[in-house]
Coordinates of C-alpha atoms in Angstrom, one line a residue:
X1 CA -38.4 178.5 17.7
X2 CA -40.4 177.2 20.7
X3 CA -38.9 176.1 24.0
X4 CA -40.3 173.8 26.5
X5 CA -39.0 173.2 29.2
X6 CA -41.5 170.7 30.9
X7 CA -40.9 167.3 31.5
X8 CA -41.1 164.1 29.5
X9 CA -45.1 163.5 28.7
X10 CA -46.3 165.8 30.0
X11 CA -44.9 168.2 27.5
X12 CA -47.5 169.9 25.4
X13 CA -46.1 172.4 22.1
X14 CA -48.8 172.8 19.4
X15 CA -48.4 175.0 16.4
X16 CA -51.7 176.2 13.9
X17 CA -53.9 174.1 15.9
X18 CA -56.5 177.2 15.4
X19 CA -56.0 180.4 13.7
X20 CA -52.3 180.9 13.6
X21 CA -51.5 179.7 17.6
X22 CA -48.5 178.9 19.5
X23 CA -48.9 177.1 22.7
X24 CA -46.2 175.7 24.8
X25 CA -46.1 174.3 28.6
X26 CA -48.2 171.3 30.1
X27 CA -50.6 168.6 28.6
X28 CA -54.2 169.6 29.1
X29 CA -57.0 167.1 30.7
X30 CA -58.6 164.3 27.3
X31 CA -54.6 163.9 26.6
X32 CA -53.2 161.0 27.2
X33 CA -50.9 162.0 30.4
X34 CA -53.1 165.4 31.8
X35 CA -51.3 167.4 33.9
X36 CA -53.1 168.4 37.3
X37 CA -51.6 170.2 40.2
X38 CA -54.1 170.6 43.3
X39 CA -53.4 173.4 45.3
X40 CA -54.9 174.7 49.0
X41 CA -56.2 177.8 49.5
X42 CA -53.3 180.9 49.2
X43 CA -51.2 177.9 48.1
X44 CA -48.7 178.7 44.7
X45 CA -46.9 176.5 42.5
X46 CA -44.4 177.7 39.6
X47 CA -45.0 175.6 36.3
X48 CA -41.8 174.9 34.0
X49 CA -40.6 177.5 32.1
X50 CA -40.9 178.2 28.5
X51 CA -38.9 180.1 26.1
X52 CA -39.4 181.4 22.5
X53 CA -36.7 182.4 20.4
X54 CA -38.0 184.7 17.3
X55 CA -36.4 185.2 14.2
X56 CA -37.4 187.3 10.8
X57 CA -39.0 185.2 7.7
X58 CA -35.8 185.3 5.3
X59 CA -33.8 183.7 8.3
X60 CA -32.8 180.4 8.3
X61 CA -34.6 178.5 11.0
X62 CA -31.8 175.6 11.3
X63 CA -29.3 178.7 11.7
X64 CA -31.3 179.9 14.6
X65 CA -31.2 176.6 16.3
X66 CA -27.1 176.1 15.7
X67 CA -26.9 179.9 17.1
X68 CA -29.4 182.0 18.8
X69 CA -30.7 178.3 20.8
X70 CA -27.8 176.2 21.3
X71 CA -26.2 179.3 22.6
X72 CA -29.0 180.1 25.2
X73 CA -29.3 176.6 26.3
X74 CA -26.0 176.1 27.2
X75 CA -25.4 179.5 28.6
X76 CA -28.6 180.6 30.4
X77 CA -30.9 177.1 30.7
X78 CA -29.1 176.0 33.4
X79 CA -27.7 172.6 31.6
X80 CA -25.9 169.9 34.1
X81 CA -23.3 169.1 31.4
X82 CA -23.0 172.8 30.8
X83 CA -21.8 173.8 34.5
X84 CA -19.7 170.6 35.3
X85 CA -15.5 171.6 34.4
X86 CA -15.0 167.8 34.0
X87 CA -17.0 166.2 31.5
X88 CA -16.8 162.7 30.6
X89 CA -15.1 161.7 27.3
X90 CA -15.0 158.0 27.1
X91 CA -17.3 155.8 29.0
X92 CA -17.5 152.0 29.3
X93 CA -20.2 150.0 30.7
X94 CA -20.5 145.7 31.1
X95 CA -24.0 145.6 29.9
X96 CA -23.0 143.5 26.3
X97 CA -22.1 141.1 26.1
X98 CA -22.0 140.2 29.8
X99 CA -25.7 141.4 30.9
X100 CA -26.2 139.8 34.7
X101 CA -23.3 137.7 34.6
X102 CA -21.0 139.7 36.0
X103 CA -18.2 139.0 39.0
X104 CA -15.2 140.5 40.3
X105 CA -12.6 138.4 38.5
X106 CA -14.3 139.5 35.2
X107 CA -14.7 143.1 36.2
X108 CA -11.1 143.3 36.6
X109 CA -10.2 141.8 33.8
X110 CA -12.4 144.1 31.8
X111 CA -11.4 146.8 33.5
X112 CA -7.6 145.9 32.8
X113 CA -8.4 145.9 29.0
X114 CA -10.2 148.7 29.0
X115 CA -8.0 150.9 30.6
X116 CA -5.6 150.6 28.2
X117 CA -7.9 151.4 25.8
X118 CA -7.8 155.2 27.4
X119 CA -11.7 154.5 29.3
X120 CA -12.1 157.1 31.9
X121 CA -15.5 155.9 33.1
X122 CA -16.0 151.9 34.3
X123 CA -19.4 151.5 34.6
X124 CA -20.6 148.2 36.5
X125 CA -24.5 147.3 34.8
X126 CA -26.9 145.4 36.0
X127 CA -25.8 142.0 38.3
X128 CA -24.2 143.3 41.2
X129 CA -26.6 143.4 43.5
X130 CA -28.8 141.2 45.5
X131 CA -32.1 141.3 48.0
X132 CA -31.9 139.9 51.4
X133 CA -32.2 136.0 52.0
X134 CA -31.1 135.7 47.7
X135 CA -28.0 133.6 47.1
X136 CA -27.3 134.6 43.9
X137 CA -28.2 137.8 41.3
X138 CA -27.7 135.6 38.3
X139 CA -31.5 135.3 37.7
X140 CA -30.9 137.8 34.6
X141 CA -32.4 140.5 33.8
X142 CA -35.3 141.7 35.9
X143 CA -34.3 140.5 39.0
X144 CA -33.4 141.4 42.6
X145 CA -34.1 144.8 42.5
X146 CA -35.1 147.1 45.9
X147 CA -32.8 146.3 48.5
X148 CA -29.9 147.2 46.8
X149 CA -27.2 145.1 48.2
X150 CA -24.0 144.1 47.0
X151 CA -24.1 140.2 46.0
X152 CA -20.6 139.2 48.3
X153 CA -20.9 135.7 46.0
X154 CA -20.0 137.7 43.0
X155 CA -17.9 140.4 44.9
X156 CA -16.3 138.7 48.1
X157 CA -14.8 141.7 49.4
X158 CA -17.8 143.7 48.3
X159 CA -17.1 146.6 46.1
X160 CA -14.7 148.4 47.9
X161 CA -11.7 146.3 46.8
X162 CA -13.3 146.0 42.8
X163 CA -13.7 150.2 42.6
X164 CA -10.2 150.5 44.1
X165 CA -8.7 148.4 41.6
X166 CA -11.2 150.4 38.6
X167 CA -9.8 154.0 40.4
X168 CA -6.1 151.9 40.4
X169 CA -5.6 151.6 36.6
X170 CA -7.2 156.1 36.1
X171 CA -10.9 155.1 36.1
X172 CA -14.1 156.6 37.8
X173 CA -16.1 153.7 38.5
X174 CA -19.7 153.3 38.1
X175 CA -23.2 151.1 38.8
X176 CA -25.8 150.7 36.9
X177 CA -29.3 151.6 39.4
X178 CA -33.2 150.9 38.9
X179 CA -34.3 154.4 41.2
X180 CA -38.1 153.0 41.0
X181 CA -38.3 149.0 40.6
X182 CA -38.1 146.7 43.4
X183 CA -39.1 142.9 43.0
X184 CA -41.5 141.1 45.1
X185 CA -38.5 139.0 47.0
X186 CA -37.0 142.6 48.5
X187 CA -37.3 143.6 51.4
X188 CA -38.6 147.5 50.8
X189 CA -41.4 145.7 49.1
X190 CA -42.0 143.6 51.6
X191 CA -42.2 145.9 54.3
X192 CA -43.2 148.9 52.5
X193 CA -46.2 148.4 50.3
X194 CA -47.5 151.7 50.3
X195 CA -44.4 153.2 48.4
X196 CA -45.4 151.7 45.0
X197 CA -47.3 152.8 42.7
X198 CA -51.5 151.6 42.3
X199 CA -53.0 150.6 39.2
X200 CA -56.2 151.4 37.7
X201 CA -57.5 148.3 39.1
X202 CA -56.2 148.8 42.5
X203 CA -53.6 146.7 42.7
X204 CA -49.7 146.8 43.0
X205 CA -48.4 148.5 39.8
X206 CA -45.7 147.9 37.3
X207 CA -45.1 150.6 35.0
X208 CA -42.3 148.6 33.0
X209 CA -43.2 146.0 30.9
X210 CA -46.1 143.5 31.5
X211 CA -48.4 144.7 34.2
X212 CA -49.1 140.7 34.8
X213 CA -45.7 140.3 35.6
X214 CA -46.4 140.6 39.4
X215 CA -43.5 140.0 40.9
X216 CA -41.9 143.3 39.7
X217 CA -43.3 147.0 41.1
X218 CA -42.6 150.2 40.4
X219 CA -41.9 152.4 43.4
X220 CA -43.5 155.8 43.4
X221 CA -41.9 159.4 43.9
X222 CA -45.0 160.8 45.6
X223 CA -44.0 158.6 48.8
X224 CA -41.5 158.3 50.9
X225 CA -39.6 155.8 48.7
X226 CA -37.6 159.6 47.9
X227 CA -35.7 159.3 50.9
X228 CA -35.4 155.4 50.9
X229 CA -33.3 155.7 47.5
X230 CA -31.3 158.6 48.3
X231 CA -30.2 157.2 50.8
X232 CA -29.3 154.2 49.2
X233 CA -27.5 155.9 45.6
X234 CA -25.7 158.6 49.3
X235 CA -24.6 155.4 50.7
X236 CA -22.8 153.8 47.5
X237 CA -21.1 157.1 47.2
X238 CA -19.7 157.9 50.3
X239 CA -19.0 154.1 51.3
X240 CA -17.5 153.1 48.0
X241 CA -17.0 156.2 45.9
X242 CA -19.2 155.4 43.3
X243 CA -18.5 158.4 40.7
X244 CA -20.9 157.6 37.9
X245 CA -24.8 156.3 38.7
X246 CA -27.2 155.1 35.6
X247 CA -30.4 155.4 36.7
X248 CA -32.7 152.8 34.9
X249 CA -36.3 151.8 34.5
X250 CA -39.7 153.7 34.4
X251 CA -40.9 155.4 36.7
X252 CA -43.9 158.0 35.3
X253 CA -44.6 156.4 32.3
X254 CA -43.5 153.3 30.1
X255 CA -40.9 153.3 27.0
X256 CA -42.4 150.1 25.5
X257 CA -46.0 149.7 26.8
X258 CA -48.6 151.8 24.4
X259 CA -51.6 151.5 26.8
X260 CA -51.6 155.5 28.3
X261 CA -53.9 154.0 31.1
X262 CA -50.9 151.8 32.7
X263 CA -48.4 155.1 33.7
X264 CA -48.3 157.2 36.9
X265 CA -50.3 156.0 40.1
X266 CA -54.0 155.8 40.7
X267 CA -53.3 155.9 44.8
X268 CA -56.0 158.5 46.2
X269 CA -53.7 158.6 49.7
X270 CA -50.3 158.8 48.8
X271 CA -48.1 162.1 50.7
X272 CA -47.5 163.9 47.6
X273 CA -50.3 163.2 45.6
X274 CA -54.0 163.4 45.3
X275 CA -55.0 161.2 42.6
X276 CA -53.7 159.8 39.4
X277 CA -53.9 163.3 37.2
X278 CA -51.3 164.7 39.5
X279 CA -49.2 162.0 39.9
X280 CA -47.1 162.9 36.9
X281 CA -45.8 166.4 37.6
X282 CA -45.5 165.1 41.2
X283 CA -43.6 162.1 40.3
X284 CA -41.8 163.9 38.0
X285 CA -40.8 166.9 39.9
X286 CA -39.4 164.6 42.6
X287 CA -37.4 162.6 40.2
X288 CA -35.7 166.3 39.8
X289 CA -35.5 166.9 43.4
X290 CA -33.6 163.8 43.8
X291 CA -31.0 164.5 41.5
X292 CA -30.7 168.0 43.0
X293 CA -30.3 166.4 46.4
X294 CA -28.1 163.6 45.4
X295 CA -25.6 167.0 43.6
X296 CA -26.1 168.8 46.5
X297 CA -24.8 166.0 49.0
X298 CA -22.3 164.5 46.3
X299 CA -21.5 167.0 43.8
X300 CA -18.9 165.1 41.6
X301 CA -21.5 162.3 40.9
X302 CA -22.0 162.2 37.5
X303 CA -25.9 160.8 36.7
X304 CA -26.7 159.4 33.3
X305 CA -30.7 159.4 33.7
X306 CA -31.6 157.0 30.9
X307 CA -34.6 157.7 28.7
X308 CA -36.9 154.9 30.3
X309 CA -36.6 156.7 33.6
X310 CA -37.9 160.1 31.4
X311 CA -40.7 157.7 30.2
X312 CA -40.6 157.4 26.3
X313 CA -38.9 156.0 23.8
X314 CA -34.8 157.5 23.1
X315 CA -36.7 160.5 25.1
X316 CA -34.0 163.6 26.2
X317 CA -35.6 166.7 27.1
X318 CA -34.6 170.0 28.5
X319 CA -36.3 169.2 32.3
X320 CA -34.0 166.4 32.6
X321 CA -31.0 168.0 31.0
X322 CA -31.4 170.5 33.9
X323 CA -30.7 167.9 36.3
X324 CA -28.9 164.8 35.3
X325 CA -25.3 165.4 33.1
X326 CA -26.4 162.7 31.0
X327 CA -29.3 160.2 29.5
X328 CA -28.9 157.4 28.1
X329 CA -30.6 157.6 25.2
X330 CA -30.7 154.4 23.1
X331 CA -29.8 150.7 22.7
X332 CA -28.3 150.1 19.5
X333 CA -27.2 146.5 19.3
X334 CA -27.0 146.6 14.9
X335 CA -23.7 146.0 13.1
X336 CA -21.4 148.0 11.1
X337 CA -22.3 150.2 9.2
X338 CA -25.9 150.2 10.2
X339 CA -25.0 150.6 14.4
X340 CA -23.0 154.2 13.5
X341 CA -25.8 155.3 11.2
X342 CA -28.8 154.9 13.8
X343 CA -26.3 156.5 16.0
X344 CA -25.6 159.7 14.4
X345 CA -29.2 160.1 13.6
X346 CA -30.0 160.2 17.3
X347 CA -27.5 162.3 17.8
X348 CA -28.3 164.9 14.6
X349 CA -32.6 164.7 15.7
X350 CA -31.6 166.1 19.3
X351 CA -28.5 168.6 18.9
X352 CA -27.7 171.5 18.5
X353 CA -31.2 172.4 20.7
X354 CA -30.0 169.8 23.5
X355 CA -26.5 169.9 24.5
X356 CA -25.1 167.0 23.1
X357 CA -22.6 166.3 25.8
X358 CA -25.7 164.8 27.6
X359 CA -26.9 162.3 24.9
X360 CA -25.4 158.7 26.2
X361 CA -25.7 156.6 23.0
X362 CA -24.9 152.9 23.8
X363 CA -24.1 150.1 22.6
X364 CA -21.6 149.9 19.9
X365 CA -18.8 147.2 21.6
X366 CA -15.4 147.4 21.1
X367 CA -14.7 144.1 19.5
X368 CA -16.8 145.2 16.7
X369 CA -14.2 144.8 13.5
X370 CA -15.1 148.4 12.4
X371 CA -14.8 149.9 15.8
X372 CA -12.7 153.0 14.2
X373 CA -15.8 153.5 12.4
X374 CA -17.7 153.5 15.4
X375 CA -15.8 155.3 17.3
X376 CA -15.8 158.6 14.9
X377 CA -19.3 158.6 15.3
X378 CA -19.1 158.4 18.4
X379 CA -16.9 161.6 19.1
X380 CA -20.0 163.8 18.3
X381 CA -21.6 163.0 21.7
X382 CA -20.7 161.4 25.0
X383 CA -18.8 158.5 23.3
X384 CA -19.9 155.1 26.0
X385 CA -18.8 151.6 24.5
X386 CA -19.7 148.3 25.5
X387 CA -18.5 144.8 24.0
X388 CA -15.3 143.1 25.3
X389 CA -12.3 144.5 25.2
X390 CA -10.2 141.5 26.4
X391 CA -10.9 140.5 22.9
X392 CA -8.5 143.2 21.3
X393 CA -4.7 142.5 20.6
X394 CA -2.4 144.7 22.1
X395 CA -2.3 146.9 19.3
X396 CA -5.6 147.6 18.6
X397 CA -5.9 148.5 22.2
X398 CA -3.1 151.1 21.8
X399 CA -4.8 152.3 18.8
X400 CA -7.7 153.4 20.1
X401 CA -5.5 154.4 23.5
X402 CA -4.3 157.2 20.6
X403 CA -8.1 158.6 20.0
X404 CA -8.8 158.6 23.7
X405 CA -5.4 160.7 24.4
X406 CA -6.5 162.8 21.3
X407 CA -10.0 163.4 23.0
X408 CA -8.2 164.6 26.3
X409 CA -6.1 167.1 24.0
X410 CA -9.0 168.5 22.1
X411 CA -11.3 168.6 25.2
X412 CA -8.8 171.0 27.3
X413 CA -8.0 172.8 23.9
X414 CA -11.5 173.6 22.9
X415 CA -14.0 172.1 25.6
X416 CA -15.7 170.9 22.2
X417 CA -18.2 168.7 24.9
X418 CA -19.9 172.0 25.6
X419 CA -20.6 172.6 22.0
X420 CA -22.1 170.9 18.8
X421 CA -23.4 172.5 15.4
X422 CA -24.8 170.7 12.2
X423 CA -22.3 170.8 9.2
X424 CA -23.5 172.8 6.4
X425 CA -25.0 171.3 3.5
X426 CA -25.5 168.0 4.6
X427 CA -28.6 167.5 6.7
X428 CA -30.2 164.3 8.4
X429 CA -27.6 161.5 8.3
X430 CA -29.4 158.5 6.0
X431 CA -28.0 156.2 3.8
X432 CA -27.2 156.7 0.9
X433 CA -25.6 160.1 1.8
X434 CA -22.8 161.9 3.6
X435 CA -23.3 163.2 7.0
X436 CA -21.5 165.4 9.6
X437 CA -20.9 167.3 12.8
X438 CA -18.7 170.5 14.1
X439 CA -18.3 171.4 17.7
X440 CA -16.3 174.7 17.2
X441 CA -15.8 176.5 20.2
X442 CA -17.9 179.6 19.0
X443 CA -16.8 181.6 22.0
X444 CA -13.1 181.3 21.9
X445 CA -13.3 180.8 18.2
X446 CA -10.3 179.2 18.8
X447 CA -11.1 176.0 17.0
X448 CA -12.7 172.2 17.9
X449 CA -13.1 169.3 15.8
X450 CA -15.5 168.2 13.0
X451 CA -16.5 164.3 11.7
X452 CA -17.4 163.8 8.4
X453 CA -18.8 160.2 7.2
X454 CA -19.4 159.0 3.3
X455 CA -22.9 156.2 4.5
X456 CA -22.9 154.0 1.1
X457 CA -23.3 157.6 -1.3
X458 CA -22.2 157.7 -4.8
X459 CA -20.1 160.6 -4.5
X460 CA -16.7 159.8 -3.3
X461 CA -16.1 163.3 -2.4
X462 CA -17.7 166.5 -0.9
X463 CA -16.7 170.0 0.5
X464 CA -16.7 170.4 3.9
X465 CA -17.4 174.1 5.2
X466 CA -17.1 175.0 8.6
X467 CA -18.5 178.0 10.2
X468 CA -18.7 179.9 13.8
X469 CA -15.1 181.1 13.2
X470 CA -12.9 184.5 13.0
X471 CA -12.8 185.3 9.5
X472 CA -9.9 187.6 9.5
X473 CA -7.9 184.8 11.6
X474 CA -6.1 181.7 9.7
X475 CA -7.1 177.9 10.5
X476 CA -4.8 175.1 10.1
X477 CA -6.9 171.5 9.5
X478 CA -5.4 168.3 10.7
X479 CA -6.6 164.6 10.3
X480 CA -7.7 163.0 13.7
X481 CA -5.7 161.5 15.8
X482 CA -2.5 161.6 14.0
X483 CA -2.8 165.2 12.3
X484 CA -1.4 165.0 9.4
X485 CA -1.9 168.7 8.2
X486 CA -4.8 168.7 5.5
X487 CA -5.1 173.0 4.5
X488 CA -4.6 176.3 5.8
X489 CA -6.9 178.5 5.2
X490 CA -8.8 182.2 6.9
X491 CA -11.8 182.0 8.8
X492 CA -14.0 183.6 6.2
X493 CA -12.2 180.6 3.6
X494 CA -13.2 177.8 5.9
X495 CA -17.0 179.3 6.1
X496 CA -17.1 180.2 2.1
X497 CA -14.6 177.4 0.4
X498 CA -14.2 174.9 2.7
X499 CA -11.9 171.9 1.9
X500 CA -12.1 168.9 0.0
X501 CA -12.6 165.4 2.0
X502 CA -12.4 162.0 0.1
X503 CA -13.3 158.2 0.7
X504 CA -12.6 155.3 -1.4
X505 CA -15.0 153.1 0.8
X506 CA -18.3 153.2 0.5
X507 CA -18.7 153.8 4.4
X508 CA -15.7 155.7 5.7
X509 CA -15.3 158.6 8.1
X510 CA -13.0 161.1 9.5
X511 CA -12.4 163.4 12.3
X512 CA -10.5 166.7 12.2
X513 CA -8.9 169.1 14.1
X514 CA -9.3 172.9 13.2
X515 CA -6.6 175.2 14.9
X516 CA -6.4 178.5 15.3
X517 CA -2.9 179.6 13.7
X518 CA -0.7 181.3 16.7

């Protein structure tokens, strides 16, 4: 099993390219994103580490990755999510339905319902800032990006008075941040020039979407725009407490655009870079440095570094799980049942070799009929919602109020966020077929919980075995949240027999608590 811990594109791994090779590390010049690093005489630079984890012919490769690596990375990689006590359980964010059109009256009211849906994380998106001389920041997406300011038409007494209201009803509260965009009405841009990225034609770059859409730039991290946007994400935290910061937008390379040639920065006389070859690692590496500097200066600020910012498509990657908790890995705007599928098959592609307690996967809203549904699925990440909750009835809120308190329980029983394994026996999640998760605390061995979802397959019913437990010690297994007792069985029972689990539906799902007996 090959490890590579460098980031985003510039991520090489290549297996029987020649006579039975391995090679992992960096992209090599004729790729498509080279990696260059210039260095002066008696100059050294460390490259990203590697790591290899071997294992004999009749072993089981997917066993190695549920043991032997998930253990390593979240024990010796150095994982944010891994060294952080409090980990985030449920997470909200205004981005759907609302998008830009966003105000304090409406963030309170959100925030109202969503409390008592048990959210722990309020996370303001795009549409509450503004650029200096603007009137407004209801232009939409794309717009008023760089200066950073709060919009006091949307947010008269500017955020202090909406986050004291979020931190009022138990809630961290959060923005949404573009760390690399500025449009051509701000200020930065305006007066600094230089920190933005050049294309290959010389000109002003943007690295996002369109290159003709001139009005938006990308900034880049081999200037001095570093220390203009820490100091920006420093001053939201100390002046309003912000607690959770999604950093947005590319920055190295494009998620969407398939040209290689429009990606890092062709300037021959920015500080931190010589030409565009080296931009990447450089851009890159300072991307890092800024989230080590923002934890060093505010350690309880939680970033979700979403996968445009890493520069791919749904891209989470060991570099970045180093130094961001989280990444938001995905838009998924489908409905039920489809939304949950494409979902769980984010989640099973990337755990258990990245800790799943990282992978952000948005959007499935609250409102959504089959929310329960959802919401299952859900459990085997970072669960973040979106949607309205204003739109549920008292009791549904209390409903899901139950899972959230049932998360808390489980999370200080188990810590199941620091853990995920695949379920045995039933692979890829697809339709057609029935899919699961565990995240068994295999240290403890104490228990953790387990989902199990039927995704339109013939057979009603399948056994459920659950491994990474004491087989001389007895299990009880409870149905989520209410736990209703469903066996009682011996660790080595659990990991041999299993235990039956039904579903009438067509697409159904549970979630299960597995105790250790006193």
């Amino acid at each position: 099993a090959l490890g590579n811990e460098a980031p985003g594109v510039l991520k090489r791994t290549a297996f029987h390219t020649t006579d039975r090779n391995a090679e992992v590390g960096l992209t090599r010049q004729g790729q498509d994103f080279p990696f260059r690093k210039w260095l002066k005489s008696g100059e050294s630079w460390n490259s990203p580490g590697t790591f290899i984890a071997l294992y004999a012919n009749n072993d089981d490769g997917f066993n190695v990755i549920n043991t032997v690596v998930n253990e390593f990375v979240r024990k010796h990689l150095g994982t944010r999510i891994s060294s952080i006590k409090n980990k985030p359980l449920f997470v909200y964010n205004t981005w759907y339905p609302f998008r830009t059109f966003i105000n304090d009256s409406l963030i309170r009211e959100v925030a109202k319902a969503a409390s008592e849906c048990g959210i722990q994380e309020f996370i303001i998106d795009d549409g509450w800032q503004y650029n200096y001389g603007r009137e407004s920041s209801d232009k939409g997406w794309g717009g008023n990006y760089g200066d950073w300011l709060v919009d006091q038409n949307k947010f008269p007494g500017s955020l202090s008075s909406t986050f004291d209201y979020i931190r009022s009803l138990g809630m961290k509260p959060g923005l949404w941040i573009s760390i690399g965009s500025a449009t051509s009405d701000s200020k930065v841009l305006q007066e600094h020039p230089e920190w933005f990225v050049v294309n290959k034609d010389g000109k002003q770059g943007n690295l996002h979407f369109n290159p003709a859409n001139s009005y938006f730039a990308t900034s880049c991290f081999g200037t001095d725009w570093f220390s203009y946007i820490k100091s920006v994400i420093l001053n939201l935290v100390k002046e309003y407490g912000l607690a959770y910061a999604k950093l947005d937008l590319s920055v190295v390379t494009s998620a969407y655009i398939n040209d290689p040639a429009v990606s890092g920065c062709y300037a021959s006389n920015h500080p931190y870079h010589r030409d565009h070859e080296e931009s990447f690692i450089m851009i890159y590496q300072n991307v890092l440095k800024l989230f080590d500097e923002l934890h060093a200066e505010a350690p309880e600020l939680f970033i979700d570094c979403t996968f445009e910012t890493e520069g791919k498509l749904q891209l989470q990657d060991y570099a970045f799980a180093k130094h961001a908790e989280g990444n938001w890995l995905s838009n998924i705007e489908e409905p039920f049942p489809t939304g949950a599928l494409r979902m769980r098959q984010l989640a099973w592609w990337r755990s258990p070799a990245v800790p799943a307690g990282s992978l952000v996967i948005g959007n499935l809203p609250f409102d959504s009929k089959n929310f329960e549904f959802d919401l299952k699925s859900l459990i085997g990440t970072l669960p973040i919602v979106l949607g309205d909750p204003r739109k549920l009835s008292p009791e549904k809120r209390s409903e899901i109020k139950k899972w959230a308190d049932w998360m808390v329980k489980m999370q200080d029983k188990y810590d199941y966020m620091s853990f995920r394994q695949d379920l045995p026996g039933f692979g890829e999640p697809s339709e057609g077929s029935w899919d699961g998760w565990t995240r068994i605390n295999t240290d403890k061995k104490n228990g953790g919980i387990i989902g199990v979802f039927r995704q339109g397959a013939m057979e009603r019913s399948r056994t459920v075995v659950v491994p990474g437990l004491d087989p001389s010690k007895r299990y009880t297994v409870f149905l989520a949240p209410e736990g209703k007792q469903i066996s009682d069985l011996t660790g080595k029972q659990l990991s041999e027999d299993g235990f039956n689990v039904s579903f009438a539906n067509s697409y159904d799902g549970n979630v299960y608590e597995v105790r250790i007996n006193d």
